[in-house]
Amino acid sequence: KYCLFCWDGGALYECSICPRTVCVNCVVIPAEFRERVEHPDVHFVCPGCHEMRGKASGSNTMSPYFGFEDHNGTPVLTDPATIHGHIEMPSRSQISSNPILVLHFVLTSLDPLGSPAAIMQHKLRPYRPKDSLQFHEIIFDIGTDEKAERHAESMEILVGRLKLLEYERVEIFVYTHSEVERGDIWGGYEDDELVGRGRAKFFAALFVGGIEEYVRGATLWVLICGHTVRQPDSFKLLQTCVKEYEVEHAFTFDAVLFHACLTIPFVVIYVRRVLVEGFEVQEVMHDLLQACPRLAMHSSIIHIHNTTAFRRRYPTLIEYHQGVKPIPTTTGSMTVSTYTYFHDSNRPFGNTLPYQCSHCKCVRSWKHVASDHNPLNERKFICKSCCYAVTYTKPEQSKIIPSSQGQKSRHAPVSGWLMSVTIEPCMSESVVV
Ligand SMILES: [Zn+2]
Ligand SMILES: [Zn+2]
Ligand SMILES: [Zn+2]
Ligand SMILES: [Zn+2]
């Protein structure tokens, strides 16, 4: 556990309402009360909960912070407590140090060095006591039945070692390639040839030997070239796997020649906002997008959220305060959101402008001009050399998320993300009482 203010350990007061803790150097108690506040009848209320309680009561009046109270809610201290340090985070965040498991599945021929998974464990290290962060790299080859069997055996051995801890979060990275035509995920080699395991069999052969138990409620990072996403059948199958294995969140990308290293800034912000501060992915999606301009130029980001998946972590702060219930922004059982970067002058509605004019063959000759009949939903470009024109129209039913720079404009945002969402409705439960 770490102090909400100074991010340090040491002697801590634990909040009686939420999982946060504050250290004795940051909330200072007069010497004569030090013994009194340790009494089992005295409850500590962290500054965050104090603030939230004030807001929840609906009154606009603020009240001084005493920190400790008895079972009637009467302050124990005669004078308000003094808070040292300043808060660097919103009052809803917490610093979690509960056990995390990071599994990195790497296709045998790929180099795992400097991978997003390795960076994740590196970034988590300072916040985790030594044994509450486990990182395992699994170099796999399940190209033949024989190899798949050997993989299953090594998974059993790994699971034997994992049993000791109850992980609050499991982060699973799958780093491989996919087949161009069918979008199958490559499982390994057969006679030096890359082979898939057949569409449906990849995850079934990878998550075996008991490791599938850890996939439940995990976040799955599918770092493969975009064929799997672009091919509707294989993408559908990926979603089915997310559902069947009860993965909570999955991220994947649609760039045909995908560079996994470009996801690193995205992963770094994910570590801070989601794994350390305890926010829900969907609450901080904007921060995650904002963090990686280079990735945005390279690939769309696809986020699959399985809202009815198994939950392995403790309720987050907002759930402590509002009672555990599904996040109100999601109504269905599975949400697939695709975020595609756009910029009015070079990425019209997420499309890449052709490098060369198809008419006169000049390069980079495009000039953005106002569209004559539909300036809101149409972007028009003309070739400065031959006046050949191309137009792009806004895809239907996509929402626009402005980027920070885009927001500054008084008009429609010039840059940001097009967000298209498909929601799978919840199974209607016919409960008769
Ligand atoms: Zn502190
Ligand atoms: Zn609290
Ligand atoms: Zn590839
Ligand atoms: Zn031209």
CSV table of C-alpha atoms and ligand atoms in Angstrom, one decimal:
chain,number,residue,atom,x,y,z
A,1,LYS,CA,0.0,0.0,0.0
A,2,TYR,CA,1.2,3.5,-0.8
A,3,CYS,CA,0.3,7.0,0.5
A,4,LEU,CA,-2.2,8.9,-1.7
A,5,PHE,CA,-0.1,12.0,-1.4
A,6,CYS,CA,3.6,11.2,-1.5
A,7,TRP,CA,3.3,7.8,-3.2
A,8,ASP,CA,5.5,6.3,-0.5
A,9,GLY,CA,5.0,3.5,1.9
A,10,GLY,CA,5.8,3.5,5.6
A,11,ALA,CA,3.4,4.0,8.5
A,12,LEU,CA,-0.1,4.4,7.0
A,13,TYR,CA,-3.6,5.2,8.0
A,14,GLU,CA,-6.1,3.0,6.1
A,15,CYS,CA,-9.3,4.6,5.0
A,16,SER,CA,-12.4,3.0,6.5
A,17,ILE,CA,-14.5,3.7,3.4
A,18,CYS,CA,-12.2,3.0,0.5
A,19,PRO,CA,-8.9,1.2,-0.3
A,20,ARG,CA,-6.8,4.3,0.0
A,21,THR,CA,-4.1,4.9,2.5
A,22,VAL,CA,-2.4,8.1,3.7
A,23,CYS,CA,1.0,8.2,5.5
A,24,VAL,CA,1.6,9.7,8.9
A,25,ASN,CA,3.9,12.4,7.4
A,26,CYS,CA,1.1,13.6,5.1
A,27,VAL,CA,-1.8,13.8,7.5
A,28,VAL,CA,-0.3,15.1,10.7
A,29,ILE,CA,-2.0,14.3,14.1
A,30,PRO,CA,-1.1,16.3,17.2
A,31,ALA,CA,1.1,14.2,19.6
A,32,GLU,CA,-1.6,14.0,22.3
A,33,PHE,CA,-4.0,12.2,19.9
A,34,ARG,CA,-1.6,9.7,18.4
A,35,GLU,CA,-2.7,6.9,20.8
A,36,ARG,CA,-6.4,7.8,20.6
A,37,VAL,CA,-6.6,7.4,16.8
A,38,GLU,CA,-5.1,3.9,17.0
A,39,HIS,CA,-8.1,2.8,19.0
A,40,PRO,CA,-10.3,0.2,17.2
A,41,ASP,CA,-13.4,2.3,17.7
A,42,VAL,CA,-11.8,5.2,15.7
A,43,HIS,CA,-12.2,5.2,12.0
A,44,PHE,CA,-10.0,7.0,9.5
A,45,VAL,CA,-11.7,8.8,6.5
A,46,CYS,CA,-9.2,9.7,3.8
A,47,PRO,CA,-9.3,13.2,2.3
A,48,GLY,CA,-10.7,11.8,-0.9
A,49,CYS,CA,-13.7,10.2,0.8
A,50,HIS,CA,-14.2,13.3,2.9
A,51,GLU,CA,-14.4,15.3,-0.3
A,52,MET,CA,-16.8,12.8,-2.0
A,53,ARG,CA,-19.0,12.6,1.1
A,54,GLY,CA,-19.4,16.4,1.0
A,55,LYS,CA,-20.4,16.3,-2.6
A,56,ALA,CA,-22.7,13.3,-2.1
A,57,SER,CA,-24.6,15.1,0.7
A,58,GLY,CA,-25.7,17.6,-1.9
A,59,SER,CA,-25.0,20.6,0.3
A,60,ASN,CA,-22.7,23.2,-1.2
A,61,THR,CA,-21.0,23.9,2.1
A,62,MET,CA,-17.6,22.4,2.6
A,63,SER,CA,-16.5,21.2,5.9
A,64,PRO,CA,-13.0,21.1,7.6
A,65,TYR,CA,-11.1,17.9,7.5
A,66,PHE,CA,-10.7,16.1,10.8
A,67,GLY,CA,-9.7,12.7,9.4
A,68,PHE,CA,-10.6,10.5,12.4
A,69,GLU,CA,-14.1,9.9,13.8
A,70,ASP,CA,-15.8,7.6,16.2
A,71,HIS,CA,-18.6,5.2,15.3
A,72,ASN,CA,-21.1,8.1,15.5
A,73,GLY,CA,-19.2,10.1,13.0
A,74,THR,CA,-18.1,12.6,15.6
A,75,PRO,CA,-14.5,14.0,15.0
A,76,VAL,CA,-12.0,12.6,17.5
A,77,LEU,CA,-9.5,15.5,17.1
A,78,THR,CA,-10.4,18.9,18.7
A,79,ASP,CA,-8.9,20.8,15.8
A,80,PRO,CA,-8.9,19.8,12.1
A,81,ALA,CA,-6.0,17.7,10.8
A,82,THR,CA,-3.3,19.3,8.8
A,83,ILE,CA,-2.6,17.8,5.4
A,84,HIS,CA,0.9,18.1,4.1
A,85,GLY,CA,1.8,17.7,0.4
A,86,HIS,CA,-0.4,18.2,-2.5
A,87,ILE,CA,-2.5,15.8,-4.5
A,88,GLU,CA,-1.1,15.0,-7.9
A,89,MET,CA,-4.1,13.0,-8.9
A,90,PRO,CA,-7.9,13.4,-9.0
A,91,SER,CA,-9.7,12.5,-5.8
A,92,ARG,CA,-11.1,9.4,-7.3
A,93,SER,CA,-7.8,7.7,-8.0
A,94,GLN,CA,-6.0,5.4,-5.7
A,95,ILE,CA,-2.6,3.7,-5.8
A,96,SER,CA,-3.0,0.0,-6.1
A,97,SER,CA,-0.2,-2.4,-5.2
A,98,ASN,CA,-2.2,-5.6,-5.4
A,99,PRO,CA,-0.7,-8.5,-7.2
A,100,ILE,CA,-0.4,-8.3,-11.0
A,101,LEU,CA,0.5,-11.1,-13.4
A,102,VAL,CA,1.9,-10.2,-16.8
A,103,LEU,CA,2.1,-13.0,-19.3
A,104,HIS,CA,3.9,-12.5,-22.6
A,105,PHE,CA,3.3,-15.0,-25.3
A,106,VAL,CA,5.8,-14.6,-28.1
A,107,LEU,CA,6.0,-16.5,-31.4
A,108,THR,CA,9.2,-18.4,-31.4
A,109,SER,CA,10.8,-16.4,-34.3
A,110,LEU,CA,10.1,-13.0,-32.9
A,111,ASP,CA,12.4,-10.9,-30.7
A,112,PRO,CA,10.7,-10.1,-27.3
A,113,LEU,CA,13.4,-7.5,-26.4
A,114,GLY,CA,12.0,-4.1,-25.6
A,115,SER,CA,8.5,-5.3,-26.2
A,116,PRO,CA,5.4,-3.5,-24.8
A,117,ALA,CA,5.0,-6.3,-22.2
A,118,ALA,CA,8.5,-5.9,-21.0
A,119,ILE,CA,8.0,-2.1,-20.7
A,120,MET,CA,4.8,-2.8,-18.8
A,121,GLN,CA,6.5,-4.8,-16.1
A,122,HIS,CA,9.4,-2.3,-16.0
A,123,LYS,CA,6.9,0.6,-15.4
A,124,LEU,CA,5.0,-1.4,-12.7
A,125,ARG,CA,8.1,-2.4,-10.8
A,126,PRO,CA,8.3,0.7,-8.6
A,127,TYR,CA,4.7,0.3,-7.4
A,128,ARG,CA,4.8,-3.4,-6.6
A,129,PRO,CA,6.5,-5.2,-3.7
A,130,LYS,CA,8.9,-7.7,-5.1
A,131,ASP,CA,6.7,-10.8,-5.2
A,132,SER,CA,3.4,-9.1,-6.1
A,133,LEU,CA,4.4,-8.6,-9.7
A,134,GLN,CA,5.0,-11.6,-11.8
A,135,PHE,CA,6.2,-11.5,-15.4
A,136,HIS,CA,6.5,-14.6,-17.5
A,137,GLU,CA,7.7,-14.7,-21.1
A,138,ILE,CA,6.4,-17.7,-23.0
A,139,ILE,CA,8.1,-18.3,-26.3
A,140,PHE,CA,5.6,-20.5,-28.1
A,141,ASP,CA,5.5,-22.7,-31.1
A,142,ILE,CA,2.3,-24.7,-31.4
A,143,GLY,CA,2.7,-25.4,-35.1
A,144,THR,CA,2.2,-29.1,-34.9
A,145,ASP,CA,0.2,-31.3,-32.5
A,146,GLU,CA,3.4,-32.6,-31.0
A,147,LYS,CA,4.6,-29.1,-30.3
A,148,ALA,CA,1.2,-28.0,-29.0
A,149,GLU,CA,1.4,-30.9,-26.5
A,150,ARG,CA,4.8,-29.8,-25.3
A,151,HIS,CA,3.4,-26.2,-24.9
A,152,ALA,CA,0.5,-27.6,-22.8
A,153,GLU,CA,3.0,-29.4,-20.5
A,154,SER,CA,5.1,-26.3,-20.0
A,155,MET,CA,1.9,-24.3,-19.2
A,156,GLU,CA,1.0,-26.9,-16.5
A,157,ILE,CA,4.4,-26.3,-14.9
A,158,LEU,CA,3.9,-22.5,-15.1
A,159,VAL,CA,0.4,-22.8,-13.5
A,160,GLY,CA,1.9,-24.8,-10.7
A,161,ARG,CA,4.2,-21.9,-9.9
A,162,LEU,CA,1.4,-19.2,-10.2
A,163,LYS,CA,-1.1,-20.8,-7.8
A,164,LEU,CA,0.5,-19.1,-4.8
A,165,LEU,CA,-1.0,-15.7,-5.4
A,166,GLU,CA,-4.4,-14.3,-6.1
A,167,TYR,CA,-3.9,-11.8,-8.9
A,168,GLU,CA,-6.0,-8.7,-9.0
A,169,ARG,CA,-5.1,-8.1,-12.6
A,170,VAL,CA,-3.8,-10.3,-15.3
A,171,GLU,CA,-2.3,-8.7,-18.4
A,172,ILE,CA,-1.8,-11.0,-21.4
A,173,PHE,CA,0.2,-10.1,-24.4
A,174,VAL,CA,0.1,-12.2,-27.5
A,175,TYR,CA,2.8,-11.2,-30.0
A,176,THR,CA,2.7,-13.1,-33.3
A,177,HIS,CA,1.7,-12.6,-36.9
A,178,SER,CA,-1.5,-13.3,-38.9
A,179,GLU,CA,-2.2,-14.8,-42.3
A,180,VAL,CA,-2.9,-12.4,-45.1
A,181,GLU,CA,-6.0,-14.0,-46.7
A,182,ARG,CA,-8.0,-15.6,-43.9
A,183,GLY,CA,-6.6,-13.6,-40.9
A,184,ASP,CA,-5.7,-16.8,-39.0
A,185,ILE,CA,-3.3,-16.1,-36.2
A,186,TRP,CA,0.1,-17.9,-36.7
A,187,GLY,CA,0.7,-20.5,-34.1
A,188,GLY,CA,4.2,-21.7,-35.1
A,189,TYR,CA,6.1,-23.8,-37.6
A,190,GLU,CA,5.7,-27.0,-39.4
A,191,ASP,CA,8.8,-28.0,-41.4
A,192,ASP,CA,10.0,-24.4,-41.2
A,193,GLU,CA,6.8,-23.1,-42.6
A,194,LEU,CA,4.6,-20.7,-40.6
A,195,VAL,CA,1.2,-22.4,-39.8
A,196,GLY,CA,-1.9,-21.3,-38.1
A,197,ARG,CA,-3.8,-23.7,-36.0
A,198,GLY,CA,-6.9,-23.2,-38.1
A,199,ARG,CA,-9.0,-20.2,-37.2
A,200,ALA,CA,-10.8,-21.5,-34.1
A,201,LYS,CA,-7.9,-23.4,-32.7
A,202,PHE,CA,-5.2,-20.8,-32.0
A,203,PHE,CA,-6.4,-19.7,-28.5
A,204,ALA,CA,-7.6,-23.2,-27.7
A,205,ALA,CA,-4.1,-24.4,-28.2
A,206,LEU,CA,-2.3,-21.5,-26.6
A,207,PHE,CA,-4.4,-21.1,-23.4
A,208,VAL,CA,-4.1,-24.6,-22.0
A,209,GLY,CA,-2.8,-26.5,-19.0
A,210,GLY,CA,-4.8,-24.4,-16.6
A,211,ILE,CA,-3.5,-21.0,-17.8
A,212,GLU,CA,-7.0,-20.4,-19.2
A,213,GLU,CA,-8.1,-19.8,-15.7
A,214,TYR,CA,-5.9,-16.8,-15.6
A,215,VAL,CA,-7.2,-15.5,-18.9
A,216,ARG,CA,-10.6,-15.0,-17.2
A,217,GLY,CA,-11.0,-11.4,-16.3
A,218,ALA,CA,-7.7,-10.5,-18.0
A,219,THR,CA,-6.8,-7.7,-20.4
A,220,LEU,CA,-5.7,-9.3,-23.6
A,221,TRP,CA,-3.2,-7.4,-25.9
A,222,VAL,CA,-3.4,-8.9,-29.3
A,223,LEU,CA,-0.2,-7.6,-31.0
A,224,ILE,CA,-0.5,-9.0,-34.5
A,225,CYS,CA,-0.7,-7.5,-38.0
A,226,GLY,CA,-4.1,-6.3,-38.9
A,227,HIS,CA,-5.3,-9.1,-41.2
A,228,THR,CA,-7.2,-10.7,-38.3
A,229,VAL,CA,-9.2,-7.5,-37.7
A,230,ARG,CA,-9.7,-6.7,-41.4
A,231,GLN,CA,-11.0,-10.1,-42.2
A,232,PRO,CA,-14.6,-10.1,-40.9
A,233,ASP,CA,-14.8,-13.8,-40.1
A,234,SER,CA,-11.5,-13.9,-38.2
A,235,PHE,CA,-12.4,-10.7,-36.3
A,236,LYS,CA,-15.8,-12.2,-35.3
A,237,LEU,CA,-13.9,-15.2,-34.1
A,238,LEU,CA,-11.5,-13.1,-32.0
A,239,GLN,CA,-14.6,-11.5,-30.4
A,240,THR,CA,-16.1,-14.9,-29.7
A,241,CYS,CA,-12.8,-15.9,-28.0
A,242,VAL,CA,-12.9,-12.8,-25.9
A,243,LYS,CA,-16.4,-13.8,-24.8
A,244,GLU,CA,-15.7,-17.5,-24.3
A,245,TYR,CA,-12.5,-17.0,-22.2
A,246,GLU,CA,-14.2,-14.2,-20.3
A,247,VAL,CA,-11.5,-11.7,-21.1
A,248,GLU,CA,-12.6,-8.3,-19.7
A,249,HIS,CA,-10.7,-6.0,-22.1
A,250,ALA,CA,-9.0,-6.7,-25.4
A,251,PHE,CA,-6.9,-4.3,-27.5
A,252,THR,CA,-5.9,-5.0,-31.1
A,253,PHE,CA,-4.8,-3.0,-34.1
A,254,ASP,CA,-5.6,-3.0,-37.8
A,255,ALA,CA,-2.3,-1.9,-39.4
A,256,VAL,CA,-1.4,-4.4,-42.1
A,257,LEU,CA,2.3,-4.3,-41.2
A,258,PHE,CA,1.8,-3.7,-37.5
A,259,HIS,CA,4.7,-2.4,-35.4
A,260,ALA,CA,4.1,-3.5,-31.9
A,261,CYS,CA,6.7,-1.1,-30.5
A,262,LEU,CA,4.5,1.8,-31.4
A,263,THR,CA,2.0,0.8,-28.7
A,264,ILE,CA,4.5,1.5,-26.0
A,265,PRO,CA,3.3,5.0,-25.1
A,266,PHE,CA,-0.2,3.6,-25.0
A,267,VAL,CA,0.8,0.9,-22.6
A,268,VAL,CA,2.8,3.3,-20.4
A,269,ILE,CA,-0.3,5.5,-19.9
A,270,TYR,CA,-2.4,2.4,-19.4
A,271,VAL,CA,-0.1,1.3,-16.6
A,272,ARG,CA,-0.4,4.6,-14.8
A,273,ARG,CA,-4.1,5.4,-15.2
A,274,VAL,CA,-5.5,1.9,-15.1
A,275,LEU,CA,-3.1,-0.4,-13.2
A,276,VAL,CA,-1.7,2.1,-10.8
A,277,GLU,CA,-4.4,4.7,-10.3
A,278,GLY,CA,-7.3,2.3,-10.6
A,279,PHE,CA,-9.4,3.9,-13.3
A,280,GLU,CA,-11.6,1.9,-15.6
A,281,VAL,CA,-10.3,1.6,-19.2
A,282,GLN,CA,-13.3,3.3,-20.7
A,283,GLU,CA,-13.0,6.3,-18.4
A,284,VAL,CA,-9.4,7.1,-19.5
A,285,MET,CA,-9.6,6.1,-23.1
A,286,HIS,CA,-9.0,9.7,-24.2
A,287,ASP,CA,-5.8,9.9,-22.2
A,288,LEU,CA,-4.6,6.7,-23.8
A,289,LEU,CA,-5.3,7.9,-27.3
A,290,GLN,CA,-3.7,11.3,-26.6
A,291,ALA,CA,-0.5,9.6,-25.5
A,292,CYS,CA,0.4,8.0,-28.8
A,293,PRO,CA,0.3,10.3,-31.8
A,294,ARG,CA,2.7,8.0,-33.7
A,295,LEU,CA,0.5,4.9,-33.1
A,296,ALA,CA,-2.5,6.9,-34.2
A,297,MET,CA,-0.9,7.6,-37.6
A,298,HIS,CA,0.0,3.9,-37.9
A,299,SER,CA,-3.1,2.1,-36.9
A,300,SER,CA,-6.6,2.2,-35.7
A,301,ILE,CA,-7.0,1.1,-32.1
A,302,ILE,CA,-9.7,-1.5,-31.4
A,303,HIS,CA,-11.0,-1.9,-27.9
A,304,ILE,CA,-13.2,-4.8,-27.0
A,305,HIS,CA,-14.9,-4.5,-23.7
A,306,ASN,CA,-16.7,-7.5,-22.3
A,307,THR,CA,-18.9,-5.9,-19.7
A,308,THR,CA,-20.2,-9.1,-18.2
A,309,ALA,CA,-16.8,-10.8,-17.9
A,310,PHE,CA,-15.5,-12.3,-14.8
A,311,ARG,CA,-14.1,-9.6,-12.4
A,312,ARG,CA,-10.9,-10.4,-10.6
A,313,ARG,CA,-10.1,-7.1,-9.0
A,314,TYR,CA,-11.7,-5.4,-6.1
A,315,PRO,CA,-14.2,-2.7,-6.7
A,316,THR,CA,-12.7,0.6,-7.8
A,317,LEU,CA,-13.2,3.8,-5.8
A,318,ILE,CA,-16.2,5.0,-7.8
A,319,GLU,CA,-17.8,1.6,-7.1
A,320,TYR,CA,-17.1,1.9,-3.4
A,321,HIS,CA,-18.9,5.1,-3.4
A,322,GLN,CA,-21.8,4.2,-5.7
A,323,GLY,CA,-22.1,0.6,-4.9
A,324,VAL,CA,-20.8,-2.1,-7.2
A,325,LYS,CA,-22.7,-2.0,-10.5
A,326,PRO,CA,-21.8,-2.0,-14.1
A,327,ILE,CA,-20.3,1.2,-15.4
A,328,PRO,CA,-23.3,3.3,-16.6
A,329,THR,CA,-21.8,4.1,-20.0
A,330,THR,CA,-22.1,0.6,-21.2
A,331,THR,CA,-25.4,-1.0,-21.8
A,332,GLY,CA,-24.6,-4.1,-23.7
A,333,SER,CA,-22.6,-7.2,-22.9
A,334,MET,CA,-19.8,-6.5,-25.3
A,335,THR,CA,-18.7,-3.2,-26.8
A,336,VAL,CA,-16.3,-3.0,-29.8
A,337,SER,CA,-14.9,0.5,-30.2
A,338,THR,CA,-12.6,1.4,-33.1
A,339,TYR,CA,-10.6,4.6,-32.8
A,340,THR,CA,-9.3,6.0,-36.0
A,341,TYR,CA,-7.1,9.1,-36.1
A,342,PHE,CA,-8.2,11.9,-38.4
A,343,HIS,CA,-6.7,15.3,-39.4
A,344,ASP,CA,-8.5,17.6,-41.8
A,345,SER,CA,-5.5,18.4,-43.9
A,346,ASN,CA,-3.8,15.1,-44.1
A,347,ARG,CA,-6.0,12.4,-42.7
A,348,PRO,CA,-9.5,13.2,-44.0
A,349,PHE,CA,-11.9,11.1,-41.8
A,350,GLY,CA,-9.1,8.7,-41.1
A,351,ASN,CA,-8.2,8.0,-44.7
A,352,THR,CA,-4.6,8.3,-45.9
A,353,LEU,CA,-4.2,10.7,-48.8
A,354,PRO,CA,-2.6,9.0,-51.7
A,355,TYR,CA,1.1,9.9,-51.9
A,356,GLN,CA,0.9,10.5,-55.6
A,357,CYS,CA,-1.8,12.1,-57.7
A,358,SER,CA,-3.3,9.2,-59.7
A,359,HIS,CA,-3.8,11.5,-62.7
A,360,CYS,CA,-0.6,13.5,-63.3
A,361,LYS,CA,1.7,11.4,-61.1
A,362,CYS,CA,3.0,14.3,-59.1
A,363,VAL,CA,3.8,13.6,-55.5
A,364,ARG,CA,2.3,15.2,-52.4
A,365,SER,CA,0.4,17.6,-54.5
A,366,TRP,CA,-2.9,17.8,-52.5
A,367,LYS,CA,-4.4,21.0,-51.3
A,368,HIS,CA,-7.4,21.0,-49.0
A,369,VAL,CA,-10.3,23.0,-50.4
A,370,ALA,CA,-13.7,23.8,-48.9
A,371,SER,CA,-16.3,21.3,-50.0
A,372,ASP,CA,-19.1,23.0,-52.1
A,373,HIS,CA,-22.2,21.2,-50.9
A,374,ASN,CA,-21.4,19.5,-47.6
A,375,PRO,CA,-18.6,21.2,-45.7
A,376,LEU,CA,-19.4,19.3,-42.5
A,377,ASN,CA,-19.4,15.8,-43.8
A,378,GLU,CA,-17.1,16.1,-46.8
A,379,ARG,CA,-13.4,16.8,-47.3
A,380,LYS,CA,-12.2,17.8,-50.7
A,381,PHE,CA,-8.6,17.9,-52.0
A,382,ILE,CA,-7.4,19.0,-55.4
A,383,CYS,CA,-4.1,18.4,-57.0
A,384,LYS,CA,-2.1,21.6,-57.2
A,385,SER,CA,-0.6,20.5,-60.5
A,386,CYS,CA,-3.5,19.1,-62.5
A,387,CYS,CA,-6.6,20.1,-60.5
A,388,TYR,CA,-7.7,16.5,-60.2
A,389,ALA,CA,-10.0,16.3,-57.2
A,390,VAL,CA,-10.7,13.6,-54.5
A,391,THR,CA,-13.4,13.8,-51.9
A,392,TYR,CA,-13.9,11.9,-48.7
A,393,THR,CA,-17.1,11.6,-46.8
A,394,LYS,CA,-17.6,11.0,-43.1
A,395,PRO,CA,-18.4,7.4,-42.3
A,396,GLU,CA,-21.9,7.1,-41.0
A,397,GLN,CA,-22.6,6.7,-37.4
A,398,SER,CA,-19.2,7.6,-36.2
A,399,LYS,CA,-18.6,9.9,-33.3
A,400,ILE,CA,-15.8,12.4,-33.2
A,401,ILE,CA,-13.5,12.7,-30.3
A,402,PRO,CA,-11.4,15.9,-30.6
A,403,SER,CA,-7.7,15.8,-29.8
A,404,SER,CA,-6.4,18.4,-27.4
A,405,GLN,CA,-5.1,20.6,-30.3
A,406,GLY,CA,-8.3,20.0,-32.2
A,407,GLN,CA,-10.4,21.2,-29.3
A,408,LYS,CA,-8.8,24.7,-29.4
A,409,SER,CA,-10.4,25.5,-32.7
A,410,ARG,CA,-13.7,27.4,-32.5
A,411,HIS,CA,-15.1,25.4,-35.4
A,412,ALA,CA,-15.3,21.7,-35.8
A,413,PRO,CA,-12.2,19.9,-34.5
A,414,VAL,CA,-9.4,19.7,-37.1
A,415,SER,CA,-8.0,16.5,-35.6
A,416,GLY,CA,-9.0,13.8,-33.3
A,417,TRP,CA,-10.4,10.3,-33.5
A,418,LEU,CA,-13.4,8.9,-35.3
A,419,MET,CA,-15.0,6.4,-32.9
A,420,SER,CA,-17.3,3.7,-34.2
A,421,VAL,CA,-19.0,1.5,-31.8
A,422,THR,CA,-20.9,-1.8,-32.0
A,423,ILE,CA,-22.7,-3.0,-29.0
A,424,GLU,CA,-23.9,-6.5,-28.5
A,425,PRO,CA,-27.0,-6.3,-26.4
A,426,CYS,CA,-27.3,-8.2,-23.2
A,427,MET,CA,-29.1,-11.5,-23.1
A,428,SER,CA,-32.5,-10.6,-21.8
A,429,GLU,CA,-32.8,-12.4,-18.5
A,430,SER,CA,-36.3,-13.5,-17.9
A,431,VAL,CA,-36.4,-13.4,-14.1
A,432,VAL,CA,-39.8,-14.2,-12.7
A,433,VAL,CA,-40.3,-13.7,-9.0
B,1,ZN,ZN,2.6,10.5,2.4
B,2,ZN,ZN,-11.2,6.9,1.5
B,3,ZN,ZN,2.8,-9.7,-39.4
B,4,ZN,ZN,-2.4,15.8,-60.5
